[in-house]
CSV table of C-alpha atoms in Angstrom, one decimal:
chain,number,residue,atom,x,y,z
A,1,MET,CA,-9.1,5.5,-32.3
A,2,LYS,CA,-10.2,8.2,-29.4
A,3,PRO,CA,-9.6,6.6,-25.3
A,4,GLU,CA,-12.5,7.4,-23.7
A,5,PHE,CA,-11.5,9.0,-20.9
A,6,LEU,CA,-9.3,11.4,-22.9
A,7,GLY,CA,-12.3,13.0,-24.4
A,8,GLY,CA,-9.4,14.8,-26.7
A,9,SER,CA,-8.8,14.3,-30.4
A,10,PRO,CA,-6.7,10.6,-31.1
A,11,ASP,CA,-3.3,13.1,-32.4
A,12,ARG,CA,-3.4,13.6,-28.1
A,13,TRP,CA,-2.2,9.7,-27.9
A,14,CYS,CA,1.0,7.5,-28.1
A,15,ILE,CA,1.4,3.4,-28.6
A,16,ILE,CA,5.8,3.0,-28.0
A,17,GLU,CA,6.9,1.3,-30.2
A,18,ASP,CA,10.7,1.8,-29.2
A,19,PRO,CA,11.7,-0.2,-26.0
A,20,GLU,CA,14.8,2.8,-24.7
A,21,GLN,CA,11.2,4.5,-24.8
A,22,ALA,CA,9.4,2.3,-22.9
A,23,ARG,CA,12.6,2.3,-20.2
A,24,LEU,CA,12.7,6.5,-20.5
A,25,ILE,CA,8.9,6.8,-19.4
A,26,LEU,CA,8.7,3.8,-16.5
A,27,ARG,CA,12.2,2.9,-15.1
A,28,SER,CA,14.9,5.6,-15.7
A,29,SER,CA,16.1,8.5,-13.3
A,30,SER,CA,14.4,10.6,-16.0
A,31,SER,CA,11.0,9.5,-15.5
A,32,LYS,CA,10.1,11.9,-13.3
A,33,VAL,CA,10.8,14.5,-15.3
A,34,PHE,CA,8.7,12.8,-17.8
A,35,GLU,CA,5.9,12.6,-15.3
A,36,ALA,CA,5.8,16.3,-14.7
A,37,LEU,CA,6.5,17.6,-18.2
A,38,LEU,CA,3.3,14.5,-18.9
A,39,ALA,CA,0.8,17.1,-20.7
A,40,ARG,CA,2.0,20.3,-18.9
A,41,GLU,CA,3.9,22.9,-20.1
A,42,ARG,CA,7.1,23.9,-18.0
A,43,THR,CA,10.7,26.0,-18.3
A,44,LEU,CA,13.6,24.5,-16.6
A,45,SER,CA,13.1,26.9,-13.1
A,46,ASP,CA,9.3,24.9,-13.0
A,47,LEU,CA,11.2,22.0,-13.3
A,48,LYS,CA,13.7,22.5,-10.7
A,49,ALA,CA,11.4,23.9,-8.0
A,50,GLU,CA,8.4,21.0,-8.6
A,51,LEU,CA,11.1,18.1,-8.4
A,52,GLY,CA,14.2,20.2,-6.5
A,53,MET,CA,16.3,18.8,-8.8
A,54,SER,CA,20.0,20.3,-10.2
A,55,LEU,CA,19.6,21.8,-13.0
A,56,GLU,CA,22.9,19.7,-13.7
A,57,ASN,CA,20.4,17.2,-13.6
A,58,LEU,CA,17.4,18.1,-15.1
A,59,HIS,CA,19.8,19.1,-17.9
A,60,TYR,CA,20.7,16.0,-18.4
A,61,HIS,CA,17.0,14.3,-18.6
A,62,ILE,CA,16.1,17.2,-20.3
A,63,GLY,CA,18.2,16.5,-23.1
A,64,LYS,CA,18.1,12.5,-23.0
A,65,LEU,CA,13.9,12.7,-23.3
A,66,LEU,CA,14.8,15.3,-26.8
A,67,ASP,CA,16.6,12.8,-28.0
A,68,HIS,CA,14.5,10.1,-28.1
A,69,ASP,CA,11.5,12.4,-29.1
A,70,LEU,CA,9.5,12.6,-25.7
A,71,ILE,CA,9.3,15.9,-24.9
A,72,GLU,CA,9.9,18.6,-27.5
A,73,VAL,CA,10.4,22.9,-27.2
A,74,LYS,CA,6.8,23.6,-27.5
A,75,ARG,CA,7.1,28.1,-27.2
A,76,THR,CA,9.6,30.2,-25.9
A,77,ILE,CA,9.1,33.2,-23.9
A,78,PRO,CA,11.1,36.3,-24.2
A,79,GLY,CA,13.0,38.0,-21.6
A,80,PRO,CA,16.0,40.2,-20.8
A,81,GLY,CA,18.7,37.6,-21.2
A,82,ARG,CA,18.0,34.0,-23.3
A,83,PRO,CA,14.5,33.5,-24.3
A,84,LEU,CA,13.3,30.2,-21.8
A,85,LYS,CA,12.1,27.2,-23.4
A,86,VAL,CA,8.9,25.8,-22.1
A,87,TYR,CA,8.9,21.7,-22.6
A,88,SER,CA,6.1,19.5,-22.5
A,89,THR,CA,5.5,16.3,-23.8
A,90,LEU,CA,4.5,15.0,-27.8
A,91,TYR,CA,1.0,13.6,-26.5
A,92,GLN,CA,-1.4,13.6,-23.3
A,93,ALA,CA,-1.0,9.8,-22.9
A,94,TYR,CA,0.8,7.1,-23.8
A,95,ASP,CA,0.1,3.3,-24.2
A,96,ILE,CA,3.2,0.8,-23.3
A,97,PRO,CA,3.2,-2.4,-24.8
A,98,PHE,CA,3.9,-4.8,-21.7
A,99,ASP,CA,6.3,-6.7,-24.0
A,100,LEU,CA,8.1,-2.9,-24.4
A,101,THR,CA,9.0,-3.0,-20.5
A,102,PRO,CA,11.7,-3.4,-19.0
A,103,TYR,CA,10.3,-6.6,-16.4
A,104,GLU,CA,9.8,-9.8,-16.9
A,105,GLY,CA,6.0,-9.0,-16.8
A,106,ALA,CA,2.9,-7.1,-15.3
A,107,TYR,CA,4.0,-8.5,-11.8
A,108,GLU,CA,7.4,-7.2,-11.6
A,109,MET,CA,6.4,-3.9,-13.2
A,110,ILE,CA,3.4,-3.5,-10.3
A,111,LEU,CA,5.6,-5.1,-7.8
A,112,HIS,CA,8.7,-1.9,-8.6
A,113,GLN,CA,5.7,0.4,-8.3
A,114,GLN,CA,3.7,-1.0,-5.3
A,115,GLU,CA,7.7,-1.3,-3.8
A,116,GLN,CA,8.5,2.5,-4.2
A,117,VAL,CA,5.1,3.5,-2.4
A,118,ALA,CA,6.0,0.7,0.4
A,119,ARG,CA,9.1,1.8,0.9
A,120,ARG,CA,7.8,5.5,1.1
A,121,ILE,CA,5.3,4.8,3.9
A,122,ALA,CA,7.8,2.9,5.8
A,123,ARG,CA,10.8,6.1,6.1
A,124,ASN,CA,7.5,7.6,7.0
A,125,TYR,CA,6.1,5.6,10.2
A,126,ALA,CA,9.8,5.4,11.0
A,127,ALA,CA,10.3,8.8,10.3
A,128,ILE,CA,6.9,9.5,12.6
A,129,MET,CA,7.9,7.1,15.0
A,130,ASP,CA,11.0,8.2,16.2
A,131,GLU,CA,9.4,11.7,16.3
A,132,VAL,CA,7.1,10.9,19.1
A,133,GLY,CA,9.4,8.6,21.3
A,134,PHE,CA,7.9,5.1,19.8
A,135,ARG,CA,10.5,2.7,20.8
A,136,SER,CA,7.3,-0.9,20.6
A,137,ARG,CA,5.4,-2.7,18.8
A,138,ARG,CA,2.5,-3.5,20.3
A,139,ILE,CA,0.1,-6.6,18.0
A,140,TYR,CA,-3.3,-7.9,19.8
A,141,PHE,CA,-6.4,-8.9,18.9
A,142,ASP,CA,-9.0,-6.7,18.5
A,143,GLU,CA,-12.5,-8.0,19.7
A,144,GLU,CA,-14.5,-4.8,17.8
A,145,THR,CA,-12.5,-5.0,14.5
A,146,GLY,CA,-12.2,-8.9,14.7
A,147,GLN,CA,-9.0,-8.7,13.6
A,148,VAL,CA,-5.4,-8.9,14.6
A,149,SER,CA,-4.0,-5.2,14.5
A,150,SER,CA,-0.2,-3.8,14.9
A,151,HIS,CA,1.3,-0.8,16.1
A,152,GLY,CA,4.1,1.3,16.5
A,153,ALA,CA,3.5,2.2,20.5
A,154,PRO,CA,5.4,3.9,22.8
A,155,ASP,CA,8.0,2.6,25.4
A,156,PRO,CA,5.2,-0.2,28.2
A,157,ARG,CA,7.8,0.4,31.2
A,158,ALA,CA,6.6,4.0,30.4
A,159,PRO,CA,3.2,4.4,28.2
A,160,GLN,CA,1.8,7.3,28.9
A,161,ALA,CA,2.6,8.9,25.9
A,162,GLU,CA,-0.3,9.7,23.7
A,163,LEU,CA,-0.8,7.6,19.9
A,164,PRO,CA,-0.7,10.1,17.3
A,165,GLU,CA,-3.4,9.0,15.7
A,166,SER,CA,-3.6,12.3,12.8
A,167,LEU,CA,-0.1,11.4,11.8
A,168,GLY,CA,-0.3,7.9,10.1
A,169,HIS,CA,-3.2,5.1,9.9
A,170,ASP,CA,-3.0,1.4,7.7
A,171,PHE,CA,-5.1,-1.4,7.5
A,172,THR,CA,-5.1,-4.1,5.5
A,173,LEU,CA,-8.4,-6.1,4.7
A,174,ASP,CA,-9.6,-9.9,3.1
A,175,LEU,CA,-13.0,-9.1,2.2
A,176,LYS,CA,-15.5,-11.0,-0.1
A,177,LEU,CA,-17.7,-8.5,-2.5
A,178,SER,CA,-20.8,-9.1,-4.7
A,179,GLN,CA,-19.8,-7.0,-8.5
A,180,GLN,CA,-22.3,-4.7,-6.7
A,181,GLN,CA,-20.4,-4.3,-3.8
A,182,ALA,CA,-17.5,-3.9,-5.2
A,183,THR,CA,-18.2,-1.8,-7.3
A,184,GLU,CA,-19.9,0.3,-4.6
A,185,LEU,CA,-16.0,0.5,-2.7
A,186,ARG,CA,-14.3,1.0,-5.8
A,187,GLN,CA,-16.8,4.5,-6.2
A,188,GLU,CA,-16.0,5.3,-2.4
A,189,LEU,CA,-12.4,5.5,-2.8
A,190,GLN,CA,-12.7,7.3,-5.7
A,191,ASP,CA,-15.0,9.8,-3.7
A,192,LEU,CA,-12.6,10.2,-0.9
A,193,MET,CA,-9.2,10.5,-4.0
A,194,GLU,CA,-11.7,13.4,-5.5
A,195,LYS,CA,-12.6,15.0,-2.1
A,196,TYR,CA,-8.8,15.0,-0.4
A,197,ARG,CA,-6.9,15.3,-3.9
A,198,ARG,CA,-7.9,18.9,-4.0
A,199,MET,CA,-6.1,19.7,-0.4
A,200,THR,CA,-2.4,20.3,-1.8
A,201,LEU,CA,-2.1,23.9,-0.3
A,202,GLU,CA,-1.4,24.4,3.1
A,203,GLY,CA,-0.4,22.3,6.6
A,204,ARG,CA,1.3,19.2,6.5
A,205,PRO,CA,2.4,16.9,3.5
A,206,TYR,CA,0.7,13.8,4.2
A,207,LEU,CA,0.8,10.2,1.9
A,208,LEU,CA,-2.7,9.1,1.0
A,209,SER,CA,-2.8,5.5,-0.7
A,210,CYS,CA,-5.3,3.4,-0.8
A,211,VAL,CA,-5.5,-0.1,-3.3
A,212,MET,CA,-8.9,-2.8,-3.7
A,213,CYS,CA,-8.4,-5.3,-5.8
A,214,ALA,CA,-9.6,-9.2,-6.8
A,215,ASP,CA,-7.5,-11.1,-4.7
A,216,VAL,CA,-5.8,-14.1,-5.7
A,217,SER,CA,-4.1,-15.4,-3.4
A,218,GLY,CA,-6.6,-17.5,-1.7
A,219,THR,CA,-8.2,-19.0,-4.9
B,1,MET,CA,-0.3,-0.5,34.0
B,2,LYS,CA,-3.7,-1.3,32.0
B,3,PRO,CA,-3.4,-0.5,27.8
B,4,GLU,CA,-7.2,1.9,26.9
B,5,PHE,CA,-7.6,-0.1,24.4
B,6,LEU,CA,-8.3,-3.6,26.0
B,7,GLY,CA,-10.5,-1.7,28.1
B,8,GLY,CA,-9.3,-5.2,30.2
B,9,SER,CA,-7.7,-6.4,32.8
B,10,PRO,CA,-3.9,-6.2,33.2
B,11,ASP,CA,-3.3,-9.9,33.5
B,12,ARG,CA,-3.7,-10.0,29.4
B,13,TRP,CA,-1.2,-8.3,29.0
B,14,CYS,CA,2.2,-8.4,28.1
B,15,ILE,CA,5.7,-7.0,27.4
B,16,ILE,CA,7.6,-9.4,25.3
B,17,GLU,CA,11.7,-10.2,27.0
B,18,ASP,CA,12.8,-12.3,24.7
B,19,PRO,CA,14.0,-12.3,21.7
B,20,GLU,CA,13.2,-15.5,20.0
B,21,GLN,CA,9.3,-14.8,21.5
B,22,ALA,CA,10.2,-11.6,19.5
B,23,ARG,CA,11.5,-13.4,16.8
B,24,LEU,CA,8.8,-16.5,17.0
B,25,ILE,CA,5.3,-13.2,16.8
B,26,LEU,CA,6.8,-11.1,14.3
B,27,ARG,CA,9.0,-13.0,11.9
B,28,SER,CA,9.0,-17.0,11.1
B,29,SER,CA,7.0,-19.3,10.0
B,30,SER,CA,4.9,-19.6,13.2
B,31,SER,CA,3.5,-16.2,13.6
B,32,LYS,CA,0.1,-17.4,11.2
B,33,VAL,CA,-1.0,-19.4,14.1
B,34,PHE,CA,0.7,-17.0,17.0
B,35,GLU,CA,-1.9,-14.8,15.3
B,36,ALA,CA,-4.9,-17.3,14.4
B,37,LEU,CA,-4.2,-18.1,18.4
B,38,LEU,CA,-3.8,-14.8,19.7
B,39,ALA,CA,-7.4,-14.1,22.0
B,40,ARG,CA,-9.2,-17.1,20.1
B,41,GLU,CA,-8.9,-20.5,21.4
B,42,ARG,CA,-8.5,-23.1,18.2
B,43,THR,CA,-8.3,-26.7,18.0
B,44,LEU,CA,-5.6,-28.0,15.7
B,45,SER,CA,-8.6,-28.6,12.6
B,46,ASP,CA,-9.7,-25.5,13.2
B,47,LEU,CA,-6.4,-23.8,12.0
B,48,LYS,CA,-6.2,-26.6,9.6
B,49,ALA,CA,-8.9,-25.5,8.4
B,50,GLU,CA,-8.4,-21.5,8.8
B,51,LEU,CA,-4.6,-21.9,7.7
B,52,GLY,CA,-4.7,-24.3,4.7
B,53,MET,CA,-1.7,-25.8,6.2
B,54,SER,CA,-0.6,-29.0,6.7
B,55,LEU,CA,-1.3,-31.1,9.8
B,56,GLU,CA,2.4,-31.8,10.0
B,57,ASN,CA,3.5,-28.0,9.7
B,58,LEU,CA,0.9,-27.1,12.8
B,59,HIS,CA,2.3,-29.5,15.3
B,60,TYR,CA,5.8,-28.7,14.3
B,61,HIS,CA,4.3,-24.6,14.8
B,62,ILE,CA,2.3,-25.6,17.5
B,63,GLY,CA,5.0,-27.6,19.2
B,64,LYS,CA,7.7,-24.6,18.7
B,65,LEU,CA,5.2,-22.3,19.9
B,66,LEU,CA,4.1,-24.2,23.5
B,67,ASP,CA,8.0,-24.1,24.2
B,68,HIS,CA,7.9,-21.3,23.9
B,69,ASP,CA,5.1,-20.4,26.5
B,70,LEU,CA,3.3,-18.4,23.3
B,71,ILE,CA,0.4,-20.4,24.1
B,72,GLU,CA,-1.1,-22.9,25.7
B,73,VAL,CA,-3.5,-25.7,26.4
B,74,LYS,CA,-6.8,-24.3,27.7
B,75,ARG,CA,-9.0,-27.0,27.6
B,76,THR,CA,-9.9,-30.4,25.7
B,77,ILE,CA,-13.0,-30.9,24.6
B,78,PRO,CA,-13.9,-34.7,25.3
B,79,GLY,CA,-14.6,-37.0,21.9
B,80,PRO,CA,-14.9,-40.6,20.8
B,81,GLY,CA,-11.2,-41.0,20.8
B,82,ARG,CA,-8.6,-39.0,22.4
B,83,PRO,CA,-9.7,-35.3,24.0
B,84,LEU,CA,-9.5,-32.6,21.7
B,85,LYS,CA,-7.0,-29.9,22.6
B,86,VAL,CA,-7.7,-26.4,22.8
B,87,TYR,CA,-5.2,-24.2,22.4
B,88,SER,CA,-4.4,-19.8,22.9
B,89,THR,CA,-2.2,-17.4,23.7
B,90,LEU,CA,-1.4,-16.9,27.1
B,91,TYR,CA,-1.7,-12.7,26.9
B,92,GLN,CA,-4.1,-11.2,24.0
B,93,ALA,CA,-1.9,-8.9,24.0
B,94,TYR,CA,1.5,-8.2,23.0
B,95,ASP,CA,4.9,-5.1,23.2
B,96,ILE,CA,7.5,-5.6,21.3
B,97,PRO,CA,10.5,-3.6,22.6
B,98,PHE,CA,12.2,-2.7,18.9
B,99,ASP,CA,14.9,-3.8,20.1
B,100,LEU,CA,14.9,-7.4,20.6
B,101,THR,CA,12.9,-7.8,17.2
B,102,PRO,CA,14.6,-9.5,14.5
B,103,TYR,CA,14.4,-5.8,12.4
B,104,GLU,CA,17.7,-3.1,12.2
B,105,GLY,CA,15.1,-0.5,13.1
B,106,ALA,CA,11.8,1.1,12.7
B,107,TYR,CA,12.4,1.1,9.8
B,108,GLU,CA,12.5,-2.4,8.2
B,109,MET,CA,10.1,-4.0,10.0
B,110,ILE,CA,7.3,-1.8,8.5
B,111,LEU,CA,9.3,-2.3,5.6
B,112,HIS,CA,8.9,-5.9,5.5
B,113,GLN,CA,5.4,-6.1,6.3
B,114,GLN,CA,4.9,-3.5,3.8
B,115,GLU,CA,6.3,-5.2,1.1
B,116,GLN,CA,4.5,-8.5,2.2
B,117,VAL,CA,1.4,-5.8,1.4
B,118,ALA,CA,2.9,-5.5,-2.0
B,119,ARG,CA,3.7,-8.1,-3.4
B,120,ARG,CA,0.2,-9.7,-3.0
B,121,ILE,CA,-1.5,-6.3,-4.6
B,122,ALA,CA,1.0,-7.1,-7.8
B,123,ARG,CA,0.3,-10.7,-7.9
B,124,ASN,CA,-3.2,-10.0,-8.2
B,125,TYR,CA,-2.9,-7.0,-10.7
B,126,ALA,CA,-1.3,-9.5,-12.7
B,127,ALA,CA,-3.6,-12.1,-12.7
B,128,ILE,CA,-6.6,-9.5,-13.0
B,129,MET,CA,-4.4,-7.7,-16.2
B,130,ASP,CA,-4.5,-11.6,-17.5
B,131,GLU,CA,-7.8,-12.6,-16.7
B,132,VAL,CA,-9.7,-10.1,-18.7
B,133,GLY,CA,-6.2,-10.0,-21.5
B,134,PHE,CA,-5.0,-6.6,-20.9
B,135,ARG,CA,-0.9,-6.5,-22.1
B,136,SER,CA,-0.1,-2.6,-21.8
B,137,ARG,CA,0.1,-0.5,-19.3
B,138,ARG,CA,-1.2,3.4,-19.6
B,139,ILE,CA,-0.3,6.4,-18.9
B,140,TYR,CA,-1.6,9.8,-18.9
B,141,PHE,CA,-2.0,13.5,-17.3
B,142,ASP,CA,-5.4,13.4,-15.6
B,143,GLU,CA,-7.0,17.2,-16.5
B,144,GLU,CA,-9.7,15.7,-14.0
B,145,THR,CA,-8.0,15.3,-11.1
B,146,GLY,CA,-4.7,16.7,-12.1
B,147,GLN,CA,-2.5,14.2,-11.2
B,148,VAL,CA,-0.4,11.4,-13.7
B,149,SER,CA,-2.3,8.2,-13.2
B,150,SER,CA,-0.9,5.4,-14.8
B,151,HIS,CA,-2.6,1.8,-15.2
B,152,GLY,CA,-2.9,-1.5,-17.4
B,153,ALA,CA,-4.8,-0.9,-20.9
B,154,PRO,CA,-6.2,-3.3,-23.4
B,155,ASP,CA,-4.0,-3.7,-26.3
B,156,PRO,CA,-3.7,-0.1,-27.6
B,157,ARG,CA,-4.6,-1.5,-31.4
B,158,ALA,CA,-7.0,-3.5,-30.3
B,159,PRO,CA,-9.2,-1.2,-27.8
B,160,GLN,CA,-12.5,-2.3,-27.6
B,161,ALA,CA,-11.6,-4.2,-24.1
B,162,GLU,CA,-13.1,-3.3,-21.3
B,163,LEU,CA,-11.5,-1.6,-18.6
B,164,PRO,CA,-13.3,-3.9,-15.5
B,165,GLU,CA,-13.6,-1.2,-13.0
B,166,SER,CA,-14.6,-3.8,-10.0
B,167,LEU,CA,-12.1,-5.5,-10.1
B,168,GLY,CA,-9.0,-3.5,-9.0
B,169,HIS,CA,-8.6,0.4,-8.6
B,170,ASP,CA,-5.7,2.2,-6.6
B,171,PHE,CA,-4.2,5.6,-6.4
B,172,THR,CA,-1.0,7.6,-4.3
B,173,LEU,CA,-2.1,11.1,-3.3
B,174,ASP,CA,0.4,13.7,-1.5
B,175,LEU,CA,-1.5,16.2,0.3
B,176,LYS,CA,-1.2,19.1,3.0
B,177,LEU,CA,-3.4,18.8,5.4
B,178,SER,CA,-4.2,20.5,9.2
B,179,GLN,CA,-4.3,19.1,12.1
B,180,GLN,CA,-7.5,18.6,11.4
B,181,GLN,CA,-7.9,17.7,7.7
B,182,ALA,CA,-6.0,14.7,8.8
B,183,THR,CA,-8.0,13.7,11.5
B,184,GLU,CA,-10.7,13.3,9.4
B,185,LEU,CA,-9.1,11.3,6.7
B,186,ARG,CA,-8.6,9.3,9.5
B,187,GLN,CA,-12.1,8.9,10.7
B,188,GLU,CA,-12.7,8.4,7.0
B,189,LEU,CA,-10.5,5.5,7.0
B,190,GLN,CA,-11.8,4.2,9.9
B,191,ASP,CA,-15.4,4.5,9.1
B,192,LEU,CA,-14.9,2.8,5.2
B,193,MET,CA,-13.0,0.1,7.7
B,194,GLU,CA,-15.4,-0.5,9.5
B,195,LYS,CA,-18.2,-0.5,7.2
B,196,TYR,CA,-16.3,-3.5,5.1
B,197,ARG,CA,-14.9,-5.5,7.7
B,198,ARG,CA,-18.7,-6.9,7.4
B,199,MET,CA,-18.4,-8.2,4.3
B,200,THR,CA,-15.7,-11.4,4.7
B,201,LEU,CA,-18.6,-14.0,3.9
B,202,GLU,CA,-19.9,-13.8,0.6
B,203,GLY,CA,-18.7,-12.9,-3.1
B,204,ARG,CA,-15.6,-13.1,-4.1
B,205,PRO,CA,-12.1,-12.3,-2.3
B,206,TYR,CA,-11.2,-8.5,-2.2
B,207,LEU,CA,-7.7,-7.1,-1.0
B,208,LEU,CA,-8.5,-3.4,0.8
B,209,SER,CA,-6.0,-2.0,1.5
B,210,CYS,CA,-5.5,1.3,2.3
B,211,VAL,CA,-2.3,3.7,4.2
B,212,MET,CA,-2.7,7.4,5.8
B,213,CYS,CA,0.8,8.9,7.2
B,214,ALA,CA,2.6,12.5,7.7
B,215,ASP,CA,4.8,12.7,5.2
B,216,VAL,CA,8.5,13.4,6.1
B,217,SER,CA,9.9,12.6,2.6
B,218,GLY,CA,10.0,16.0,1.5
B,219,THR,CA,11.2,17.9,3.6
């Protein structure tokens, strides 16, 4: 069984059968460490720099992940003191059957993931509004787009402050799409991701999150 | 004071000063009705068709909104029976200072909004996975994009099922952008919205939600 997206050999692929492994991968304080090691080799100090965690915490998570056979010591790097251990996951991809996850079902699992993004977005927007001194919410019907819009705004009693356009933008749209249009939209999002994911080196940090999905709520 | 985005006259613009008005606009069961009437004229039966609410519920919300001077009867349409009342908001745009909102602050307000989107996304994805018989979560490091990815997957013990590419797609990226790049990204999202928001007539319903924002979580 060779998953096409891997283009790799079957031995780089693992089907989880142990609920504790499922929990460690998907919903534990060790999940970030697991993800950072997924198919990549990292030393303790690599992880410390990448994740901003303390060495104590990292030791704890690495111990857990080693104990449960999710990561291993791939090799060691000789140094002036003790040799440095290089950790990585055993496999490049993991498949976790829903019934092994710590969630009641697919809904709870996806909601947990989406809520994490929602909290990051809210924290960021709140900080941006604070930064630019926005103290008001503006809601209006935008004749140009035909949608009700709302966003942060300057104090309406002193409206000369400029909207910080480059700091944030978001929209949620209800669409009706043919299968071909949906495939095109998916491709556009993929292209957008491809274009911007390479921009990770300089400048101010940004979060970009896009979702398209068939909508069942109206049907 | 003329908000530039309106390009309209100041009398189409309202600054909310009453907390109960703020609550009705932003966080009450009447908010949907308010939004549907924002700068647009609708009869009861228009609203019934648009919102899928019962006439009893609509009567209740319209009464509330009338009582608090958020909507008014703009005109009546003569008919065979009683004349039809046409409702609309008094203004085209509303500004609600944070300190009048039913939220503790900007964070709570934005989180509430984002969580509503998160729940819709989770409901949709869960239904999609059910529809295509996905029972597993796949997590892997994608060498092509340099990101850890995860999505629903067919039962790994019977992996011939195809991924329903046109049903859903999502990604969350951490970027670093110059101000110019951020402005460009914002424009690309705006263009995407402009292009797809017109596709609302035929086909299957879809939800499209995109957010970009300066990220403070890492700083």
